[in-house]
Short mmCIF file of C-alpha atoms in Angstrom, two decimals:
data_model
loop_
_atom_site.label_atom_id
_atom_site.label_comp_id
_atom_site.label_asym_id
_atom_site.label_seq_id
_atom_site.Cartn_x
_atom_site.Cartn_y
_atom_site.Cartn_z
CA UNK A 1 -33.30 7.30 45.80
CA UNK A 2 -32.17 10.42 43.60
CA UNK A 3 -28.87 10.38 45.36
CA UNK A 4 -28.32 6.72 44.37
CA UNK A 5 -29.23 7.47 40.77
CA UNK A 6 -26.70 10.19 40.75
CA UNK A 7 -24.02 8.06 42.08
CA UNK A 8 -24.64 5.24 39.70
CA UNK A 9 -24.49 7.71 36.78
CA UNK A 10 -21.33 8.88 38.09
CA UNK A 11 -19.90 5.42 38.03
CA UNK A 12 -20.94 4.73 34.63
CA UNK A 13 -19.26 8.00 33.43
CA UNK A 14 -16.23 7.19 35.52
CA UNK A 15 -16.11 3.89 33.54
CA UNK A 16 -16.53 5.80 30.27
CA UNK A 17 -13.69 8.16 31.18
CA UNK A 18 -11.49 5.34 32.27
CA UNK A 19 -11.64 3.58 28.77
CA UNK A 20 -11.22 6.81 26.93
CA UNK A 21 -8.08 7.40 28.95
CA UNK A 22 -6.88 3.84 28.07
CA UNK A 23 -7.20 4.82 24.53
CA UNK A 24 -5.35 8.05 24.87
CA UNK A 25 -2.64 6.28 26.90
CA UNK A 26 -2.41 3.61 23.92
CA UNK A 27 -1.65 6.46 21.53
CA UNK A 28 1.13 7.79 23.88
CA UNK A 29 2.57 4.53 24.73
CA UNK A 30 2.94 3.38 21.10
CA UNK A 31 4.43 6.79 20.23
CA UNK A 32 7.11 6.23 22.94
CA UNK A 33 7.62 2.45 22.53
CA UNK A 34 7.75 2.52 18.75
CA UNK A 35 10.45 5.24 18.61
CA UNK A 36 12.94 2.59 19.88
CA UNK A 37 14.09 0.57 16.93
CA UNK A 38 15.37 -2.36 18.94
CA UNK A 39 11.85 -2.57 20.45
CA UNK A 40 10.33 -2.40 16.85
CA UNK A 41 12.58 -5.06 15.51
CA UNK A 42 11.70 -7.46 18.32
CA UNK A 43 7.87 -6.94 18.03
CA UNK A 44 8.10 -7.22 14.10
CA UNK A 45 10.31 -10.35 14.02
CA UNK A 46 8.93 -12.13 17.12
CA UNK A 47 5.26 -11.11 17.22
CA UNK A 48 3.89 -9.34 13.98
CA UNK A 49 5.61 -11.63 11.24
CA UNK A 50 4.90 -14.82 12.98
CA UNK A 51 1.30 -14.04 13.58
CA UNK A 52 0.97 -12.56 10.12
CA UNK A 53 2.39 -15.64 8.67
CA UNK A 54 -0.08 -17.89 10.67
CA UNK A 55 -3.05 -15.75 9.70
CA UNK A 56 -1.93 -15.86 6.07
CA UNK A 57 -2.07 -19.66 5.94
CA UNK A 58 -5.60 -19.58 7.30
CA UNK A 59 -6.91 -16.91 4.88
CA UNK A 60 -5.08 -18.42 1.87
CA UNK A 61 -7.27 -21.43 2.15
CA UNK A 62 -10.13 -19.81 0.68
CA UNK A 63 -10.50 -17.85 -2.63
CA UNK A 64 -12.53 -14.77 -1.59
CA UNK A 65 -11.21 -11.95 0.43
CA UNK A 66 -11.77 -12.72 4.10
CA UNK A 67 -10.69 -9.29 5.04
CA UNK A 68 -13.62 -7.65 3.15
CA UNK A 69 -15.96 -9.50 5.10
CA UNK A 70 -14.18 -8.38 8.36
CA UNK A 71 -14.45 -4.73 7.04
CA UNK A 72 -18.24 -5.25 6.45
CA UNK A 73 -18.53 -6.46 9.93
CA UNK A 74 -16.74 -3.25 11.36
CA UNK A 75 -19.11 -1.19 9.05
CA UNK A 76 -22.24 -2.89 10.66
CA UNK A 77 -20.80 -2.35 14.14
CA UNK A 78 -20.21 1.16 13.39
CA UNK A 79 -23.75 1.67 11.84
CA UNK A 80 -25.22 -0.22 14.72
CA UNK A 81 -23.38 2.19 17.48
CA UNK A 82 -24.40 5.15 15.35
CA UNK A 83 -28.01 4.41 15.26
CA UNK A 84 -28.09 3.59 19.00
CA UNK A 85 -26.28 6.66 19.76
CA UNK A 86 -28.90 8.82 17.89
CA UNK A 87 -31.74 7.06 19.67
CA UNK A 88 -30.34 7.42 23.19
CA UNK A 89 -29.35 10.97 22.66
CA UNK A 90 -33.17 11.95 22.19
CA UNK A 91 -34.86 9.32 24.19
CA UNK A 92 -32.77 7.47 26.97
CA UNK A 93 -29.86 9.71 27.89
CA UNK A 94 -29.23 7.86 31.11
CA UNK A 95 -27.77 4.99 28.91
CA UNK A 96 -25.42 7.35 27.03
CA UNK A 97 -22.49 6.76 29.28
CA UNK A 98 -22.87 2.76 28.90
CA UNK A 99 -22.95 2.96 25.15
CA UNK A 100 -19.95 5.31 24.85
CA UNK A 101 -17.94 2.94 27.08
CA UNK A 102 -18.81 0.10 24.71
CA UNK A 103 -17.81 2.31 21.73
CA UNK A 104 -14.52 3.11 23.22
CA UNK A 105 -13.81 -0.49 24.25
CA UNK A 106 -14.33 -1.39 20.50
CA UNK A 107 -12.02 1.37 19.28
CA UNK A 108 -9.48 0.26 21.86
CA UNK A 109 -9.39 -3.32 20.58
CA UNK A 110 -9.45 -2.38 16.91
CA UNK A 111 -6.67 0.09 17.42
CA UNK A 112 -4.47 -2.39 19.45
CA UNK A 113 -4.82 -5.02 16.87
CA UNK A 114 -4.09 -2.59 14.11
CA UNK A 115 -1.04 -1.02 15.64
CA UNK A 116 0.68 -4.51 16.18
CA UNK A 117 -0.56 -5.79 12.76
CA UNK A 118 0.20 -2.92 10.66
CA UNK A 119 0.94 0.55 12.41
CA UNK A 120 4.37 -0.57 13.78
CA UNK A 121 5.43 -1.23 10.09
CA UNK A 122 5.30 2.69 9.47
CA UNK A 123 7.74 3.11 12.36
CA UNK A 124 10.35 0.55 11.63
CA UNK A 125 13.60 1.08 9.51
CA UNK A 126 13.59 -0.64 6.09
CA UNK A 127 16.73 1.15 4.65
CA UNK A 128 20.16 0.92 5.99
CA UNK A 129 21.09 4.30 4.80
CA UNK A 130 19.55 7.88 5.14
CA UNK A 131 17.54 8.63 2.09
CA UNK A 132 17.68 12.31 2.66
CA UNK A 133 21.40 12.56 2.17
CA UNK A 134 20.85 11.47 -1.52
CA UNK A 135 21.31 14.36 -3.82
CA UNK A 136 19.95 13.74 -7.25
CA UNK A 137 21.95 14.78 -10.07
CA UNK A 138 19.68 15.75 -13.08
CA UNK A 139 22.18 14.60 -15.64
CA UNK A 140 22.43 11.15 -13.93
CA UNK A 141 18.75 11.11 -13.69
CA UNK A 142 18.36 11.59 -17.44
CA UNK A 143 20.82 8.73 -18.01
CA UNK A 144 18.77 6.46 -15.78
CA UNK A 145 15.65 7.46 -17.77
CA UNK A 146 17.33 6.77 -21.17
CA UNK A 147 18.32 3.31 -19.90
CA UNK A 148 14.90 2.68 -18.57
CA UNK A 149 13.23 4.01 -21.92
CA UNK A 150 15.48 1.49 -23.97
CA UNK A 151 14.44 -1.37 -21.66
CA UNK A 152 10.83 -0.39 -21.98
CA UNK A 153 11.05 -0.20 -25.86
CA UNK A 154 12.91 -3.47 -25.98
CA UNK A 155 10.37 -5.49 -23.75
CA UNK A 156 7.40 -3.87 -25.65
CA UNK A 157 8.86 -5.09 -28.92
CA UNK A 158 9.23 -8.55 -27.34
CA UNK A 159 5.30 -8.69 -26.85
CA UNK A 160 4.58 -9.74 -30.43
CA UNK A 161 1.55 -11.76 -29.95
CA UNK A 162 -0.75 -8.69 -29.88
CA UNK A 163 -2.56 -7.74 -33.14
CA UNK A 164 -4.03 -4.51 -31.44
CA UNK A 165 -2.51 -1.21 -31.66
CA UNK A 166 -2.23 -1.09 -27.85
CA UNK A 167 -0.56 -3.79 -25.75
CA UNK A 168 -2.33 -7.01 -24.92
CA UNK A 169 -1.00 -9.65 -22.54
CA UNK A 170 -1.21 -13.36 -22.77
CA UNK A 171 0.00 -13.89 -19.18
CA UNK A 172 -2.61 -14.01 -16.54
CA UNK A 173 -2.56 -13.30 -12.65
CA UNK A 174 -1.43 -16.81 -11.84
CA UNK A 175 1.69 -16.48 -13.99
CA UNK A 176 2.53 -13.16 -12.26
CA UNK A 177 1.94 -14.79 -8.85
CA UNK A 178 4.16 -17.71 -9.77
CA UNK A 179 6.76 -15.27 -11.00
CA UNK A 180 6.75 -13.25 -7.78
CA UNK A 181 7.13 -16.29 -5.65
CA UNK A 182 10.36 -17.13 -7.48
CA UNK A 183 11.65 -13.57 -7.74
CA UNK A 184 11.32 -12.54 -4.26
CA UNK A 185 14.68 -14.18 -3.25
CA UNK A 186 16.35 -11.48 -5.34
CA UNK A 187 15.58 -9.01 -2.54
CA UNK A 188 18.59 -10.48 -0.72
CA UNK A 189 20.71 -8.83 -3.21
CA UNK A 190 19.84 -5.57 -1.75
CA UNK A 191 21.63 -5.56 1.44
CA UNK A 192 20.48 -2.15 2.17
CA UNK A 193 16.94 -3.27 2.62
CA UNK A 194 16.12 -4.85 6.04
CA UNK A 195 13.30 -5.88 8.40
CA UNK A 196 11.03 -7.73 5.99
CA UNK A 197 9.87 -11.23 5.41
CA UNK A 198 9.64 -13.67 2.55
CA UNK A 199 6.15 -15.03 1.68
CA UNK A 200 5.79 -18.80 2.15
CA UNK A 201 2.97 -18.80 -0.27
CA UNK A 202 2.22 -15.75 -2.64
CA UNK A 203 -1.62 -15.55 -2.92
CA UNK A 204 -3.77 -12.86 -4.25
CA UNK A 205 -7.53 -12.22 -3.95
CA UNK A 206 -9.64 -10.50 -6.50
CA UNK A 207 -11.65 -7.75 -4.71
CA UNK A 208 -15.38 -8.03 -4.44
CA UNK A 209 -15.69 -4.34 -4.81
CA UNK A 210 -13.38 -4.01 -7.88
CA UNK A 211 -15.91 -1.78 -9.76
CA UNK A 212 -16.21 0.46 -6.77
CA UNK A 213 -12.34 0.56 -6.47
CA UNK A 214 -12.29 1.72 -10.24
CA UNK A 215 -14.33 4.90 -9.19
CA UNK A 216 -12.21 5.50 -5.92
CA UNK A 217 -9.10 5.12 -8.18
CA UNK A 218 -7.87 2.05 -6.24
CA UNK A 219 -5.75 -0.55 -8.15
CA UNK A 220 -5.34 -2.69 -5.02
CA UNK A 221 -4.92 -2.72 -1.45
CA UNK A 222 -3.33 -4.72 1.37
CA UNK A 223 -5.48 -5.92 4.33
CA UNK A 224 -3.41 -6.08 7.39
CA UNK A 225 -6.04 -7.64 9.48
CA UNK A 226 -6.34 -10.71 7.24
CA UNK A 227 -2.85 -10.52 5.67
CA UNK A 228 -4.32 -10.42 2.12
CA UNK A 229 -3.38 -8.77 -1.19
CA UNK A 230 -6.44 -7.78 -2.85
CA UNK A 231 -6.40 -6.69 -6.56
CA UNK A 232 -8.79 -4.70 -8.65
CA UNK A 233 -9.73 -7.22 -11.35
CA UNK A 234 -10.46 -4.58 -13.82
CA UNK A 235 -7.11 -3.14 -14.00
CA UNK A 236 -5.59 -2.70 -17.27
CA UNK A 237 -2.79 -5.08 -18.43
CA UNK A 238 -0.19 -2.50 -17.65
CA UNK A 239 -1.33 -2.08 -14.07
CA UNK A 240 -1.81 -5.49 -12.91
CA UNK A 241 1.79 -7.01 -12.68
CA UNK A 242 3.14 -4.00 -10.84
CA UNK A 243 0.05 -3.76 -8.47
CA UNK A 244 0.43 -7.41 -7.58
CA UNK A 245 4.08 -7.16 -6.81
CA UNK A 246 3.27 -3.78 -4.92
CA UNK A 247 0.78 -5.39 -2.78
CA UNK A 248 3.07 -8.38 -2.01
CA UNK A 249 5.58 -5.87 -1.17
CA UNK A 250 3.20 -4.61 1.84
CA UNK A 251 2.74 -8.03 2.67
CA UNK A 252 6.58 -8.77 3.03
CA UNK A 253 6.44 -5.82 5.55
CA UNK A 254 7.28 -2.62 3.36
CA UNK A 255 4.59 -0.20 4.55
CA UNK A 256 5.77 2.83 2.63
CA UNK A 257 3.95 3.18 -0.85
CA UNK A 258 7.39 4.19 -2.55
CA UNK A 259 9.10 1.32 -1.03
CA UNK A 260 6.51 -1.12 -2.16
CA UNK A 261 6.58 0.39 -5.62
CA UNK A 262 10.37 0.07 -5.70
CA UNK A 263 10.21 -3.46 -4.73
CA UNK A 264 7.73 -4.09 -7.53
CA UNK A 265 9.94 -2.44 -10.04
CA UNK A 266 13.24 -4.29 -8.74
CA UNK A 267 11.57 -7.66 -8.73
CA UNK A 268 9.76 -7.05 -12.06
CA UNK A 269 13.16 -6.16 -13.70
CA UNK A 270 14.55 -9.52 -12.65
CA UNK A 271 11.67 -11.43 -14.46
CA UNK A 272 12.13 -13.12 -17.86
CA UNK A 273 8.54 -12.26 -18.80
CA UNK A 274 8.53 -9.25 -21.27
CA UNK A 275 4.97 -8.44 -20.15
CA UNK A 276 6.23 -7.99 -16.49
CA UNK A 277 9.26 -6.21 -17.56
CA UNK A 278 7.29 -3.74 -19.93
CA UNK A 279 4.64 -3.08 -17.11
CA UNK A 280 7.32 -1.95 -14.58
CA UNK A 281 9.49 -0.14 -17.17
CA UNK A 282 6.60 1.62 -18.54
CA UNK A 283 5.87 3.04 -14.88
CA UNK A 284 9.47 3.92 -14.29
CA UNK A 285 9.66 5.85 -17.55
CA UNK A 286 6.89 8.14 -16.77
CA UNK A 287 7.86 8.45 -12.98
CA UNK A 288 11.45 9.54 -14.03
CA UNK A 289 9.98 12.08 -16.58
CA UNK A 290 7.97 13.56 -13.77
CA UNK A 291 11.06 14.00 -11.52
CA UNK A 292 13.17 15.28 -14.47
CA UNK A 293 10.48 17.79 -15.23
CA UNK A 294 11.34 19.77 -12.15
CA UNK A 295 14.99 20.72 -13.46
CA UNK A 296 14.40 20.43 -17.29
CA UNK A 297 10.79 20.94 -18.58
CA UNK A 298 11.93 21.15 -22.19
CA UNK A 299 13.73 17.86 -22.00
CA UNK A 300 10.59 16.27 -20.78
CA UNK A 301 8.52 17.89 -23.57
CA UNK A 302 10.93 16.87 -26.20
CA UNK A 303 10.81 13.30 -24.93
CA UNK A 304 6.92 13.16 -24.87
CA UNK A 305 6.82 14.66 -28.32
CA UNK A 306 9.21 12.02 -29.77
CA UNK A 307 8.09 9.00 -27.51
CA UNK A 308 8.09 5.59 -29.15
CA UNK A 309 4.86 5.24 -30.97
CA UNK A 310 3.68 1.96 -29.21
CA UNK A 311 4.14 3.53 -25.84
CA UNK A 312 2.34 6.56 -26.89
CA UNK A 313 -0.51 4.35 -27.86
CA UNK A 314 -0.48 2.48 -24.64
CA UNK A 315 -0.31 5.55 -22.73
CA UNK A 316 -3.52 7.00 -24.43
CA UNK A 317 -5.34 3.90 -23.88
CA UNK A 318 -4.49 4.00 -20.13
CA UNK A 319 -5.69 7.50 -19.76
CA UNK A 320 -8.94 6.90 -21.89
CA UNK A 321 -9.77 3.79 -19.71
CA UNK A 322 -9.29 5.40 -16.32
CA UNK A 323 -10.81 8.61 -17.45
CA UNK A 324 -14.20 7.10 -17.40
CA UNK A 325 -14.10 6.52 -13.66
CA UNK A 326 -12.61 9.86 -12.48
CA UNK A 327 -14.79 12.18 -10.39
CA UNK A 328 -15.32 13.82 -7.01
CA UNK A 329 -15.52 10.29 -5.38
CA UNK A 330 -12.02 9.55 -6.61
CA UNK A 331 -10.72 12.91 -5.61
CA UNK A 332 -12.20 12.64 -2.12
CA UNK A 333 -10.85 9.10 -1.39
CA UNK A 334 -7.45 10.02 -2.79
CA UNK A 335 -7.33 13.10 -0.27
CA UNK A 336 -8.47 11.02 2.63
CA UNK A 337 -5.65 8.27 1.75
CA UNK A 338 -3.13 11.14 1.36
CA UNK A 339 -4.02 12.22 4.94
CA UNK A 340 -3.62 8.88 6.35
CA UNK A 341 -0.28 8.25 4.77
CA UNK A 342 0.97 11.60 6.24
CA UNK A 343 -0.44 10.84 9.64
CA UNK A 344 1.78 7.78 9.50
CA UNK A 345 4.90 9.87 8.41
CA UNK A 346 4.76 8.69 4.79
CA UNK A 347 5.19 10.78 1.68
CA UNK A 348 1.41 10.98 0.84
CA UNK A 349 -0.76 9.34 -1.91
CA UNK A 350 1.57 7.70 -4.71
CA UNK A 351 4.29 10.31 -4.30
CA UNK A 352 7.05 8.97 -6.59
CA UNK A 353 9.90 11.27 -5.24
CA UNK A 354 11.16 8.52 -2.80
CA UNK A 355 10.44 5.94 -5.54
CA UNK A 356 12.65 7.70 -7.89
CA UNK A 357 15.21 8.28 -5.27
CA UNK A 358 15.33 4.53 -4.58
CA UNK A 359 15.81 3.91 -8.47
CA UNK A 360 18.46 6.42 -8.47
CA UNK A 361 20.32 4.80 -5.54
CA UNK A 362 20.01 1.55 -7.05
CA UNK A 363 21.76 2.72 -10.33
CA UNK A 364 24.45 4.44 -8.11
CA UNK A 365 25.25 1.43 -6.21
CA UNK A 366 25.34 -0.81 -9.28
CA UNK A 367 27.54 1.72 -11.04
CA UNK A 368 29.86 1.67 -7.96
CA UNK A 369 29.99 -2.19 -7.87
CA UNK A 370 30.93 -2.25 -11.61
#
């Protein structure tokens, strides 16, 4: 009898080991498979994009974020497994291999879906040139900054309906949504961007955990499982247009944070809405100053000291608003997100170096065309 029990236990552990090996093999297989761009292109254009479009048509039929319910479901499953694991570890250890098998099966399924829905996006090529070959000339960078600043000032002065010292927008999220849907066609003008899809129906969702996102420092996020662009409803005026365009950039297939930021910048610059223009130019101005600081901190100091008063007031209002939510929780989440992006060969949390390089390349290509 004891021998039979030992044999059964060995069989159970064998199943656990097999399922664990399947997970390890998945990681190895995807590392090899996704290293071939032809394979990536085939999977993305014939599997991922078609399925994403189908899922989006379903989730867009409801106004609430379906993906957050899915994440809640995953959280309940994780808690269930954790509680059961603790109980079994102290009372019924003979059930441990069976539980571990179930956990590894669950992880295998989620990992499989994630890799084909989003993980592969980090591996595909979206630029037709090698960004590492771009050598930024600090003088040209300053020229770009000056042009961006002039555009920011011009668009800020176009917003005359505000009686406040800081900027107030009349447009709402639906206006930005409509604008993006019409503007996305301009991506075709950038023939050096590839492997993306156009959105049939641009549709945003307001996150149910927006207040929590404030404390975590999240402006919005893209849910690859439900193909939803979720926004923090408590974002400031200056954050909302670029955040929406950024998340739609992810939805189009740009996994890189900087590429999604650049897409928001480029399409926002094509808009005829001065509020959208100002939001993206405001962001580019301070991003460019951050890049220029490395070579000429004195120039940056002089620019900040003599910045347009309206932009200074808007900047102060932004800092004051988000300072209320800063803390250890925000720092912890930021570091976790930073590590996640680095694991996926990205530049890290909101690193604008690549974003600035793309703006620089855009300027150079325009200059070459002219």
